[in-house]
Coordinates of C-alpha atoms and ligand atoms in Angstrom, one line a residue:
M1 CA 0.0 0.0 0.0
C2 CA 1.1 3.5 -0.7
G3 CA 3.0 4.3 -3.9
I4 CA 6.3 6.1 -4.2
V5 CA 8.0 7.6 -7.1
G6 CA 11.2 9.6 -7.7
Y7 CA 12.7 11.3 -10.7
F8 CA 16.1 12.7 -11.6
G9 CA 16.9 13.9 -15.1
N10 CA 16.6 16.9 -17.4
R11 CA 12.9 17.3 -17.4
R12 CA 10.6 19.1 -15.0
A13 CA 10.1 16.7 -12.1
D14 CA 6.7 17.9 -11.0
S15 CA 4.8 16.7 -14.1
I16 CA 6.7 13.3 -14.2
L17 CA 6.0 12.7 -10.6
L18 CA 2.3 13.5 -11.0
Q19 CA 2.0 11.1 -13.9
G20 CA 3.8 8.4 -12.0
L21 CA 1.6 8.9 -8.9
E22 CA -1.5 8.7 -11.1
K23 CA -0.4 5.3 -12.3
L24 CA 0.2 4.2 -8.7
E25 CA -2.9 5.7 -7.2
Y26 CA -4.5 2.2 -7.1
R27 CA -2.0 1.5 -4.2
G28 CA -3.5 4.1 -2.0
Y29 CA -5.5 7.3 -2.5
D30 CA -6.2 9.2 0.7
S31 CA -3.5 11.9 0.3
A32 CA -0.6 12.7 -1.9
G33 CA 2.4 14.9 -2.1
V34 CA 5.7 15.7 -3.9
S35 CA 9.0 17.2 -2.8
I36 CA 11.2 18.8 -5.3
L37 CA 14.7 20.4 -5.1
D38 CA 14.1 23.8 -6.5
N39 CA 17.4 25.7 -6.9
D40 CA 18.8 23.3 -4.3
S41 CA 16.2 24.2 -1.7
L42 CA 13.6 21.6 -0.7
K43 CA 10.0 22.4 -1.6
I44 CA 7.0 20.4 -0.6
V45 CA 3.4 20.4 -1.8
K46 CA 1.0 17.9 -0.3
C47 CA -2.7 17.5 0.5
K48 CA -5.4 15.2 1.6
G49 CA -7.4 13.4 -1.1
R50 CA -6.8 12.2 -4.6
I51 CA -3.9 13.0 -6.9
K52 CA -6.3 15.4 -8.7
N53 CA -6.2 17.6 -5.6
L54 CA -2.4 17.6 -5.6
R55 CA -2.4 18.4 -9.3
D56 CA -4.7 21.4 -8.6
K57 CA -2.6 22.6 -5.7
L58 CA 0.6 22.2 -7.8
S59 CA -0.9 24.2 -10.6
K60 CA -1.3 27.1 -8.2
N61 CA 2.2 26.6 -6.6
P62 CA 4.3 25.2 -9.5
L63 CA 7.6 23.8 -8.4
N64 CA 10.6 24.1 -10.7
G65 CA 13.4 21.5 -10.5
T66 CA 14.4 18.3 -12.2
I67 CA 14.8 16.1 -9.1
G68 CA 12.1 15.1 -6.8
I69 CA 10.1 12.4 -5.0
G70 CA 6.3 11.8 -4.6
H71 CA 3.9 9.7 -2.7
T72 CA 0.3 8.5 -2.8
R73 CA -0.9 7.3 0.6
W74 CA -3.0 4.5 2.1
A75 CA -3.1 5.6 5.8
T76 CA -1.8 3.3 8.5
H77 CA -0.4 5.5 11.2
G78 CA -2.2 8.8 11.4
E79 CA -5.5 9.8 9.8
P80 CA -5.6 11.0 6.2
S81 CA -4.8 14.7 6.4
D82 CA -2.6 17.4 4.8
L83 CA -0.2 17.1 7.8
N84 CA 0.2 13.3 7.7
A85 CA 0.5 13.2 3.9
H86 CA 4.0 12.4 2.6
P87 CA 6.7 13.5 1.9
H88 CA 7.9 14.0 5.5
T89 CA 11.0 16.0 6.5
N90 CA 13.3 16.6 9.5
E91 CA 12.5 19.7 11.5
K92 CA 15.0 21.8 9.5
A93 CA 13.3 20.6 6.3
T94 CA 16.7 19.7 4.8
I95 CA 15.9 16.0 4.3
S96 CA 12.7 14.7 2.6
V97 CA 11.4 11.2 2.6
V98 CA 8.6 9.2 0.9
H99 CA 7.9 5.8 2.5
N100 CA 5.8 2.7 1.7
G101 CA 5.6 0.3 4.6
I102 CA 5.4 0.4 8.4
I103 CA 8.2 1.2 10.8
E104 CA 7.3 -1.1 13.6
N105 CA 9.6 0.4 16.2
Y106 CA 8.8 4.0 15.5
I107 CA 7.5 4.7 19.0
H108 CA 10.8 3.7 20.5
L109 CA 12.8 5.6 17.8
K110 CA 10.6 8.7 18.3
E111 CA 11.3 8.6 22.0
W112 CA 15.0 8.1 21.5
L113 CA 15.1 11.0 18.9
C114 CA 13.1 13.3 21.3
S115 CA 15.6 12.6 24.0
H116 CA 18.2 13.9 21.5
G117 CA 16.4 17.1 21.0
Y118 CA 14.2 16.2 18.0
N119 CA 10.6 17.4 17.7
F120 CA 7.8 15.8 15.7
S121 CA 4.7 17.3 14.1
T122 CA 2.8 14.4 12.5
D123 CA 1.1 11.2 13.7
T124 CA 3.0 9.1 11.2
D125 CA 5.6 6.4 11.8
T126 CA 7.4 7.7 8.7
E127 CA 8.5 11.0 10.3
V128 CA 11.2 9.2 12.3
I129 CA 13.0 8.3 9.1
P130 CA 14.1 11.9 8.0
N131 CA 15.0 12.6 11.6
L132 CA 17.1 9.5 12.0
I133 CA 18.9 10.3 8.7
D134 CA 19.4 13.8 10.1
Y135 CA 20.8 12.4 13.3
Y136 CA 23.3 10.3 11.4
Y137 CA 24.2 12.8 8.7
N138 CA 27.8 13.6 8.8
G139 CA 28.6 14.8 5.3
S140 CA 27.3 11.7 3.4
I141 CA 23.6 11.2 2.8
I142 CA 24.1 7.6 1.7
E143 CA 26.0 6.7 4.8
A144 CA 23.3 8.4 6.9
V145 CA 20.5 6.4 5.2
I146 CA 22.4 3.2 5.7
K147 CA 22.9 3.9 9.4
A148 CA 19.2 5.0 9.8
T149 CA 17.9 1.8 8.2
Q150 CA 20.0 -0.3 10.6
K151 CA 17.8 1.2 13.4
M152 CA 14.5 0.7 11.6
E153 CA 12.4 -2.4 12.1
G154 CA 9.4 -3.3 9.9
S155 CA 9.0 -2.8 6.2
Y156 CA 10.0 0.0 4.0
A157 CA 10.6 1.3 0.5
I158 CA 11.9 4.8 0.8
G159 CA 13.1 7.6 -1.5
V160 CA 15.2 10.4 0.0
I161 CA 16.3 13.7 -1.3
S162 CA 18.2 16.4 0.6
S163 CA 19.3 20.0 0.2
Y164 CA 22.7 18.9 1.6
E165 CA 23.3 16.9 -1.5
P166 CA 21.0 18.2 -4.1
D167 CA 22.5 16.1 -6.9
K168 CA 21.0 12.7 -5.9
I169 CA 18.1 10.5 -4.8
V170 CA 18.9 7.7 -2.4
A171 CA 16.5 4.8 -2.2
V172 CA 16.3 1.5 -0.3
R173 CA 13.8 -1.3 0.3
K174 CA 13.0 -4.0 2.8
D175 CA 9.9 -6.1 2.4
S176 CA 8.2 -3.4 0.3
P177 CA 8.6 -3.2 -3.4
L178 CA 10.9 -0.8 -5.2
I179 CA 12.2 -0.6 -8.7
I180 CA 14.7 1.7 -10.4
G181 CA 13.9 2.8 -14.0
A182 CA 16.9 3.5 -16.1
G183 CA 16.2 6.0 -18.9
K184 CA 18.5 8.0 -21.1
E185 CA 20.1 10.7 -18.9
E186 CA 17.3 10.2 -16.4
A187 CA 16.3 7.7 -13.8
F188 CA 13.3 6.9 -11.7
I189 CA 12.3 5.1 -8.6
A190 CA 8.8 3.6 -8.2
S191 CA 6.8 1.1 -6.3
D192 CA 6.0 -0.7 -9.5
V193 CA 6.9 -0.5 -13.2
T194 CA 3.6 1.0 -14.3
A195 CA 4.8 4.4 -13.0
V196 CA 7.8 4.5 -15.3
L197 CA 6.5 2.7 -18.5
N198 CA 5.9 5.9 -20.3
Y199 CA 9.6 6.7 -20.0
T200 CA 11.5 3.5 -19.9
R201 CA 11.1 -0.3 -19.9
D202 CA 14.6 -1.0 -18.5
V203 CA 14.5 -1.5 -14.7
Y204 CA 16.5 -2.8 -11.8
Y205 CA 14.6 -4.8 -9.2
L206 CA 16.1 -3.9 -5.9
D207 CA 16.4 -6.7 -3.3
D208 CA 16.0 -6.2 0.4
K209 CA 18.6 -3.9 1.9
E210 CA 20.0 -2.8 -1.4
F211 CA 20.6 0.9 -1.7
A212 CA 20.4 2.9 -4.9
I213 CA 22.0 6.2 -5.5
I214 CA 20.6 8.0 -8.5
T215 CA 22.8 10.8 -9.9
K216 CA 23.3 12.5 -13.3
E217 CA 25.9 9.9 -14.0
G218 CA 23.5 7.0 -13.6
V219 CA 22.4 4.5 -11.0
E220 CA 24.7 2.9 -8.5
I221 CA 23.5 0.1 -6.3
L222 CA 25.2 -0.6 -3.0
S223 CA 25.0 -3.3 -0.3
E224 CA 24.4 -2.5 3.4
E225 CA 28.2 -2.6 3.7
G226 CA 28.5 0.1 1.1
E227 CA 29.9 -2.2 -1.6
T228 CA 28.9 -1.8 -5.2
I229 CA 26.5 -4.5 -6.5
E230 CA 26.5 -5.4 -10.1
K231 CA 22.8 -5.7 -10.9
E232 CA 21.2 -7.0 -14.1
L233 CA 19.0 -4.6 -16.0
S234 CA 15.6 -6.2 -16.8
H235 CA 13.5 -5.3 -19.8
V236 CA 9.7 -5.1 -19.0
T237 CA 7.5 -6.7 -21.7
W238 CA 4.4 -4.7 -20.7
N239 CA 4.0 -1.5 -22.6
A240 CA 2.4 1.8 -21.5
E241 CA -0.8 1.2 -23.4
A242 CA -1.5 -2.0 -21.5
A243 CA -1.9 0.2 -18.4
E244 CA -4.4 2.6 -20.0
K245 CA -8.2 2.4 -20.0
G246 CA -8.4 1.9 -23.8
G247 CA -11.8 3.5 -24.2
Y248 CA -13.5 1.7 -21.3
K249 CA -15.1 3.8 -18.6
H250 CA -13.2 1.9 -15.9
F251 CA -10.1 -0.3 -15.7
M252 CA -12.2 -3.0 -14.1
L253 CA -14.5 -3.2 -17.1
K254 CA -11.6 -3.2 -19.5
E255 CA -9.9 -6.0 -17.5
I256 CA -13.1 -8.1 -17.4
H257 CA -13.3 -7.8 -21.2
E258 CA -9.6 -8.7 -21.6
Q259 CA -10.3 -12.1 -20.0
P260 CA -10.7 -14.2 -23.2
K261 CA -7.3 -12.9 -24.3
V262 CA -5.5 -13.4 -21.0
I263 CA -6.9 -16.9 -20.7
R264 CA -5.5 -17.7 -24.1
D265 CA -2.2 -15.9 -23.4
T266 CA -1.6 -17.9 -20.2
M267 CA -2.1 -21.2 -22.0
T268 CA 0.1 -20.2 -24.9
S269 CA 3.0 -22.6 -25.3
R270 CA 1.9 -24.4 -22.1
I271 CA -1.2 -26.2 -23.4
V272 CA -0.6 -27.6 -26.8
L273 CA -2.6 -30.5 -28.1
G274 CA -0.6 -33.6 -28.7
E275 CA 2.4 -32.2 -26.7
D276 CA 3.4 -32.6 -23.1
I277 CA 2.4 -29.7 -20.8
N278 CA 5.2 -27.2 -20.8
L279 CA 6.0 -25.6 -17.5
D280 CA 9.1 -23.7 -18.3
G281 CA 10.2 -21.8 -15.2
I282 CA 9.3 -24.8 -13.1
T283 CA 12.3 -27.0 -12.5
I284 CA 11.0 -29.4 -9.9
S285 CA 12.2 -32.9 -10.7
N286 CA 10.0 -35.9 -11.3
D287 CA 11.5 -37.5 -8.2
E288 CA 10.6 -34.6 -6.1
I289 CA 7.1 -34.6 -7.4
N290 CA 6.7 -38.3 -6.7
N291 CA 7.8 -37.7 -3.1
I292 CA 5.2 -35.0 -2.5
N293 CA 2.6 -36.1 0.0
K294 CA 0.9 -32.9 0.6
I295 CA 0.3 -29.5 -1.1
Y296 CA -0.4 -26.3 0.6
I297 CA -1.9 -23.5 -1.4
V298 CA -1.5 -20.2 0.4
A299 CA -2.7 -16.8 -0.7
C300 CA -5.0 -13.8 0.2
G301 CA -8.3 -12.5 -1.0
T302 CA -9.1 -13.3 -4.6
A303 CA -5.9 -15.3 -5.0
Y304 CA -7.0 -17.4 -2.0
H305 CA -10.3 -18.1 -3.8
A306 CA -8.3 -19.3 -6.8
G307 CA -6.5 -21.5 -4.3
I308 CA -9.8 -23.1 -3.2
V309 CA -10.6 -24.0 -6.8
G310 CA -7.1 -25.4 -6.9
K311 CA -7.8 -27.8 -4.0
Y312 CA -10.7 -29.3 -5.9
V313 CA -8.9 -29.5 -9.2
I314 CA -5.5 -30.9 -7.9
E315 CA -7.1 -33.4 -5.7
K316 CA -9.4 -34.6 -8.5
L317 CA -6.8 -34.7 -11.2
A318 CA -3.5 -35.4 -9.4
K319 CA -4.8 -37.3 -6.3
I320 CA -2.5 -35.4 -4.0
P321 CA -4.1 -34.0 -0.7
V322 CA -4.3 -30.2 -0.8
E323 CA -4.8 -27.8 2.1
V324 CA -5.7 -24.2 1.3
D325 CA -5.0 -21.4 3.8
V326 CA -5.2 -17.6 3.9
A327 CA -1.6 -16.4 4.2
S328 CA -2.2 -14.3 7.3
E329 CA -3.5 -17.4 9.2
F330 CA -0.9 -19.8 7.8
R331 CA 2.0 -17.7 8.9
Y332 CA 0.9 -17.7 12.5
R333 CA 0.0 -21.3 13.0
E334 CA 2.3 -24.2 13.1
P335 CA 1.6 -25.8 9.7
M336 CA 3.1 -29.2 9.2
I337 CA 5.6 -28.7 6.5
N338 CA 8.7 -30.7 5.5
E339 CA 10.7 -31.5 2.4
N340 CA 7.8 -33.7 1.1
T341 CA 5.5 -30.7 1.1
L342 CA 4.9 -28.6 -2.0
M343 CA 3.7 -25.1 -1.4
I344 CA 1.9 -23.1 -4.1
V345 CA 1.6 -19.4 -3.3
I346 CA -0.7 -17.3 -5.5
S347 CA -0.3 -13.6 -5.7
Q348 CA -1.2 -11.3 -8.6
S349 CA 1.2 -8.5 -7.4
G350 CA 3.8 -10.9 -6.0
E351 CA 4.3 -8.4 -3.2
T352 CA 1.5 -9.3 -0.6
A353 CA 3.3 -9.2 2.8
D354 CA 1.4 -12.1 4.3
T355 CA 1.9 -14.3 1.3
L356 CA 5.6 -13.5 1.2
A357 CA 5.9 -14.3 4.9
A358 CA 4.1 -17.7 4.3
L359 CA 6.5 -18.5 1.4
R360 CA 9.5 -17.7 3.6
L361 CA 8.1 -19.9 6.4
A362 CA 7.6 -22.8 4.1
K363 CA 11.1 -22.5 2.6
K364 CA 12.6 -22.3 6.0
N365 CA 10.9 -25.6 6.9
G366 CA 12.2 -27.3 3.8
A367 CA 9.2 -27.1 1.4
R368 CA 9.6 -26.4 -2.2
V369 CA 7.6 -23.3 -3.3
I370 CA 6.0 -22.6 -6.6
A371 CA 4.7 -19.1 -7.1
I372 CA 1.8 -18.3 -9.4
T373 CA 2.2 -14.5 -10.0
N374 CA 1.5 -11.9 -12.6
V375 CA 4.5 -9.6 -11.9
M376 CA 7.9 -10.4 -13.2
G377 CA 10.6 -9.4 -10.8
S378 CA 8.2 -9.2 -7.9
T379 CA 9.6 -10.2 -4.5
I380 CA 7.6 -13.4 -4.5
S381 CA 8.7 -14.4 -8.0
R382 CA 12.3 -13.9 -6.9
E383 CA 12.1 -15.8 -3.6
A384 CA 10.1 -18.8 -4.8
N385 CA 11.9 -21.9 -6.1
D386 CA 9.8 -21.9 -9.2
V387 CA 7.5 -19.4 -10.9
F388 CA 4.4 -19.8 -13.1
Y389 CA 3.7 -16.4 -14.6
T390 CA 0.2 -15.6 -15.4
W391 CA 0.1 -13.5 -18.6
A392 CA -2.7 -11.2 -17.5
G393 CA -0.8 -8.0 -18.2
P394 CA -1.0 -5.1 -15.7
E395 CA -4.1 -5.3 -13.5
I396 CA -4.9 -1.7 -12.4
A397 CA -8.4 -1.9 -11.0
V398 CA -8.2 -2.6 -7.3
A399 CA -10.7 -5.4 -7.6
S400 CA -9.0 -8.4 -9.2
T401 CA -10.7 -10.0 -12.2
K402 CA -8.4 -11.0 -15.1
A403 CA -5.7 -12.1 -12.7
Y404 CA -8.1 -14.5 -11.0
V405 CA -9.0 -16.3 -14.2
T406 CA -5.4 -16.7 -15.2
Q407 CA -4.6 -18.0 -11.7
L408 CA -7.2 -20.7 -12.4
I409 CA -5.6 -21.6 -15.7
A410 CA -2.2 -21.8 -13.9
I411 CA -3.7 -24.2 -11.3
D412 CA -5.4 -26.3 -14.0
T413 CA -2.1 -26.5 -15.9
I414 CA -0.1 -27.5 -12.8
A415 CA -2.7 -30.1 -11.9
L416 CA -2.5 -31.7 -15.3
Y417 CA 1.3 -31.6 -15.1
L418 CA 1.2 -33.4 -11.7
A419 CA -1.5 -35.8 -13.0
K420 CA 0.7 -36.9 -15.9
L421 CA 3.8 -37.5 -13.6
K422 CA 1.7 -39.3 -11.0
N423 CA -0.1 -41.3 -13.7
S424 CA -3.4 -40.4 -12.1
L425 CA -4.9 -39.6 -15.5
S426 CA -4.5 -41.3 -18.8
D427 CA -3.0 -39.4 -21.8
A428 CA -6.4 -39.5 -23.4
E429 CA -8.0 -37.9 -20.3
I430 CA -5.3 -35.2 -20.2
E431 CA -5.8 -34.5 -23.9
E432 CA -9.6 -34.1 -23.4
I433 CA -9.1 -31.6 -20.6
K434 CA -6.6 -29.6 -22.7
E435 CA -9.0 -29.6 -25.6
E436 CA -11.7 -28.1 -23.4
M437 CA -9.3 -25.6 -21.9
L438 CA -8.4 -24.3 -25.3
K439 CA -12.1 -23.6 -26.0
L440 CA -12.4 -21.4 -22.8
P441 CA -11.5 -18.1 -24.4
E442 CA -14.3 -18.4 -27.0
K443 CA -16.7 -19.3 -24.2
A444 CA -15.6 -16.4 -22.1
E445 CA -16.3 -14.2 -25.1
K446 CA -19.8 -15.6 -25.4
I447 CA -20.6 -14.8 -21.8
L448 CA -19.4 -11.2 -22.2
E449 CA -21.8 -10.8 -25.1
S450 CA -24.8 -11.8 -22.9
K451 CA -24.3 -9.1 -20.3
E452 CA -27.7 -7.5 -20.7
V453 CA -29.3 -10.0 -18.3
I454 CA -26.8 -9.0 -15.7
Q455 CA -27.2 -5.3 -16.3
K456 CA -31.0 -5.6 -16.0
F457 CA -30.7 -7.6 -12.8
A458 CA -28.2 -5.0 -11.3
A459 CA -30.4 -2.1 -12.3
E460 CA -33.4 -3.7 -10.5
N461 CA -31.5 -4.8 -7.4
Y462 CA -28.6 -2.4 -6.7
M463 CA -30.4 -0.8 -3.8
H464 CA -30.4 -4.0 -1.6
K465 CA -28.3 -3.9 1.5
D466 CA -27.5 -7.6 1.7
M467 CA -27.1 -10.5 -0.8
F468 CA -26.2 -14.1 -0.6
F469 CA -24.3 -16.4 -3.0
L470 CA -24.8 -20.1 -3.0
G471 CA -23.0 -23.0 -4.7
R472 CA -21.7 -26.5 -4.1
G473 CA -18.2 -27.8 -4.7
L474 CA -16.4 -25.6 -7.3
D475 CA -19.5 -23.4 -7.5
Y476 CA -19.1 -22.6 -3.8
A477 CA -15.5 -21.5 -4.5
V478 CA -16.7 -19.2 -7.3
A479 CA -19.5 -18.0 -5.1
M480 CA -17.0 -16.8 -2.5
E481 CA -15.2 -14.8 -5.2
G482 CA -18.5 -13.3 -6.5
S483 CA -19.4 -12.3 -3.0
L484 CA -16.0 -10.7 -2.4
K485 CA -16.2 -8.8 -5.6
L486 CA -19.7 -7.5 -4.8
K487 CA -18.9 -6.3 -1.3
E488 CA -15.6 -4.6 -2.2
I489 CA -16.7 -2.4 -5.0
S490 CA -20.5 -1.9 -4.4
Y491 CA -20.3 -1.9 -0.5
I492 CA -23.3 -4.3 -0.5
H493 CA -23.0 -6.7 2.3
S494 CA -22.8 -10.2 0.9
E495 CA -21.9 -13.7 2.1
A496 CA -21.3 -17.0 0.2
Y497 CA -22.4 -20.3 1.5
P498 CA -22.2 -23.9 0.4
G499 CA -25.7 -24.8 -0.7
G500 CA -25.8 -27.7 1.9
E501 CA -25.1 -25.3 4.7
L502 CA -28.2 -23.2 4.0
K503 CA -30.4 -25.2 6.4
H504 CA -27.8 -24.9 9.2
G505 CA -28.3 -21.2 9.9
P506 CA -28.3 -18.8 6.9
I507 CA -31.8 -19.7 5.8
A508 CA -33.0 -17.7 8.8
L509 CA -32.0 -14.6 6.9
I510 CA -34.1 -15.3 3.8
E511 CA -37.2 -13.2 3.7
D512 CA -39.4 -11.6 1.1
G513 CA -37.2 -10.1 -1.6
T514 CA -33.8 -11.3 -0.3
V515 CA -31.5 -11.5 -3.3
V516 CA -29.7 -14.8 -3.7
I517 CA -27.2 -15.5 -6.5
V518 CA -27.1 -19.3 -7.2
L519 CA -24.4 -21.1 -9.1
A520 CA -25.5 -24.4 -10.5
T521 CA -22.9 -25.5 -13.0
Q522 CA -21.9 -28.7 -11.4
E523 CA -23.9 -31.6 -12.9
K524 CA -23.2 -33.9 -10.0
V525 CA -25.0 -31.6 -7.5
F526 CA -27.3 -29.8 -9.9
D527 CA -30.5 -31.4 -8.4
K528 CA -29.3 -30.6 -4.9
M529 CA -28.9 -26.9 -6.0
V530 CA -32.4 -27.0 -7.4
S531 CA -33.7 -28.1 -4.0
N532 CA -31.8 -25.2 -2.4
I533 CA -33.4 -22.9 -4.9
K534 CA -36.8 -24.1 -3.9
E535 CA -36.0 -23.6 -0.2
V536 CA -35.1 -20.0 -0.9
V537 CA -38.0 -19.3 -3.2
T538 CA -40.5 -20.7 -0.8
R539 CA -39.3 -18.1 1.7
G540 CA -39.7 -15.2 -0.7
G541 CA -36.1 -15.1 -1.9
K542 CA -35.3 -13.5 -5.3
I543 CA -32.9 -15.6 -7.3
L544 CA -30.5 -15.0 -10.2
A545 CA -29.2 -18.4 -11.2
F546 CA -26.3 -19.5 -13.4
A547 CA -26.6 -22.9 -15.0
P548 CA -25.1 -24.7 -18.0
E549 CA -26.7 -24.1 -21.3
G550 CA -29.6 -26.5 -21.8
H551 CA -30.7 -26.5 -18.2
T552 CA -33.7 -24.2 -19.0
E553 CA -35.8 -26.0 -16.4
I554 CA -34.2 -23.8 -13.8
E555 CA -36.2 -20.8 -15.2
K556 CA -39.4 -22.2 -13.7
S557 CA -38.0 -21.5 -10.2
V558 CA -36.0 -18.4 -10.4
H559 CA -36.4 -14.7 -11.1
S560 CA -33.6 -14.5 -13.7
A561 CA -31.3 -17.1 -15.3
L562 CA -28.2 -16.9 -17.3
Y563 CA -26.7 -19.8 -19.1
I564 CA -23.0 -20.6 -19.1
P565 CA -21.6 -22.4 -22.2
E566 CA -21.0 -26.0 -21.5
T567 CA -17.5 -27.2 -20.4
L568 CA -16.0 -29.8 -18.1
P569 CA -17.1 -29.5 -14.5
I570 CA -13.6 -28.6 -13.3
L571 CA -13.3 -25.8 -15.9
Y572 CA -16.5 -23.9 -15.1
P573 CA -14.9 -21.5 -12.5
V574 CA -12.9 -19.9 -15.3
I575 CA -16.0 -18.8 -17.1
S576 CA -18.7 -18.8 -14.4
V577 CA -16.9 -16.1 -12.5
I578 CA -17.3 -13.6 -15.4
P579 CA -21.0 -12.9 -14.9
L580 CA -20.4 -12.4 -11.2
Q581 CA -17.7 -9.9 -11.9
L582 CA -20.1 -8.1 -14.3
L583 CA -22.8 -8.2 -11.7
S584 CA -20.7 -6.5 -9.1
Y585 CA -19.5 -3.9 -11.6
Y586 CA -23.0 -3.0 -12.7
M587 CA -24.3 -2.9 -9.1
A588 CA -21.4 -0.6 -8.1
T589 CA -21.8 1.7 -11.1
A590 CA -25.6 1.9 -10.5
K591 CA -24.8 3.0 -7.0
G592 CA -22.3 5.6 -8.2
C593 CA -19.4 3.9 -6.5
D594 CA -15.8 4.5 -7.5
V595 CA -15.3 1.1 -9.1
D596 CA -11.6 1.3 -9.7
K597 CA -10.7 2.7 -6.3
P598 CA -13.1 1.3 -3.7
R599 CA -13.0 3.0 -0.3
N600 CA -10.4 1.8 2.2
L601 CA -8.8 -0.7 -0.2
A602 CA -5.4 -0.7 -1.9
K603 CA -4.3 -3.0 -4.7
S604 CA -1.1 -4.3 -3.2
V605 CA -1.2 -5.1 0.5
T606 CA 2.5 -4.8 1.4
V607 CA 1.9 -4.4 5.1
E608 CA 0.5 -6.9 7.5
Ligands
F6R701 C1 -9.8 -8.5 -4.4 C2 -8.4 -8.3 -4.4 C3 -7.6 -8.7 -3.2 C4 -6.3 -9.4 -3.6 C5 -5.5 -9.8 -2.4 C6 -4.2 -10.5 -2.8 O1 -10.4 -8.1 -5.6 O2 -7.8 -7.8 -5.3 O3 -8.4 -9.6 -2.4 O4 -6.7 -10.6 -4.3 O5 -5.1 -8.6 -1.8 O6 -3.4 -9.8 -3.6 P1 -2.3 -10.5 -4.5 O7 -2.9 -11.4 -5.4 O8 -1.6 -9.3 -5.2 O9 -1.4 -11.2 -3.5

């Protein structure tokens, strides 16, 4: 959460920082600010609210200068306000800092600095950083930053400029993402590559406790000991257009419509008829796979829901027991992990703090970790033993859509790969699944064409305060994702239940007009879902149901029905989630919600 940027070059820093912050606004959007060295003196403009407010403020107080840092905030310590907005400075306003992360020992550091004569004016943890740097400053800003970080506990990606040395930006990270963009006679720092794609696609991915010094001469990367590190420059394959709205009203709608393409892209070269599944980037040996007796899938939010689908699919196809856990729970229990455990972590951003901590815990206990992630160079991709990249392209809307479907494709592909090695499926069975997978993009396209039913249902029902989602088996896993999507962007309270649980409590909440979304794609339990539908309708519930094409009998019992093109039971989640995403989108827009930037949320949760 929070986005940071920095620029040093020959152009005006203010406009480049603003553009960068606009690209990072999905990471936090309660306040924003920039700090620029204008004629070697530090100037700061910051305010509560969106980047637009900052842009307006800057247009009234333009800042000259070609070196600066900027920040867009998701508040943790201190309410969103002009005062608590970043950048923060030392009392003399000679050192300016932007920070993403949490300084966990800030109270102790604050007391210590106060005992040395320092004064503080904000409620933030960040304010200790410029003051610590000030304390250690003795003619070298890089040395002072290195010493300050040795005192700091917690997570941080920081950018520092100082009027003492107005010819450089110093940056460092620990457990929060930070990249350095290398342009021609200019360089950038940013929380992620989308902020620099308009200017360069050549980046350095900093590792923990690596320090970057950006000067006119270029970028130098140092270790904590002050030694130069030779780092490889990576070329980003995403282009700037991929991170634009492309004519859609919202990023979320654009990303929902990109799903046929990203499903196809994620299968490309991996799923080819008549050929073995190709998992390049995954080097786990056949012996290791044969020794696996348990798989953990660990993730957060939407990625966790993809993991639940993964449990059903891997157990069914590869016959290996799978346990799924939310990363924030997994990391604080005592999971039974050893060298025969395979851990699959799923993370769109590759930066989620809890997922990263779970990965580290599993590795420490000897497990092999495969990461399914969308972001090359992300911390999770670099720390996992193997990486399966989802080719979803940049996902900008805070609510995840296209990343989720590609995570499902990744899971299906890994399950088939394991099934082949474990001999749990015949070659013919594997080919049949591959054939059906290859038809999914076309089927996703078809669902997108039938969005009128969803739009109409949303227009009639957006004013409800509560909704329920029901499903059994894989439909339940998708129901959870549909429910999360609805609540996060439309603020309608919703809950997902396995159909069979209805009678064990939730049915007490069904009354006249209660909206219930029912997924009934799984043939094996279709009749059971019809019974659940009847139980809800009898009590006055209003149902929107999703069933496979051909199951028109469902219409007799429900208010509205939408038909999902037929596929194999294990593959329905990839396409049945699409109408649920559209439903939450249309509900949210009907309510006038800010779909791409829902309140209180941030795209990348890099703090615990
Ligand atoms: C929901 C959503 C979040 C993320 C979660 C994990 O729409 O986007 O629930 O899925 O924060 O993020 P990643 O996948 O980046 O680890």
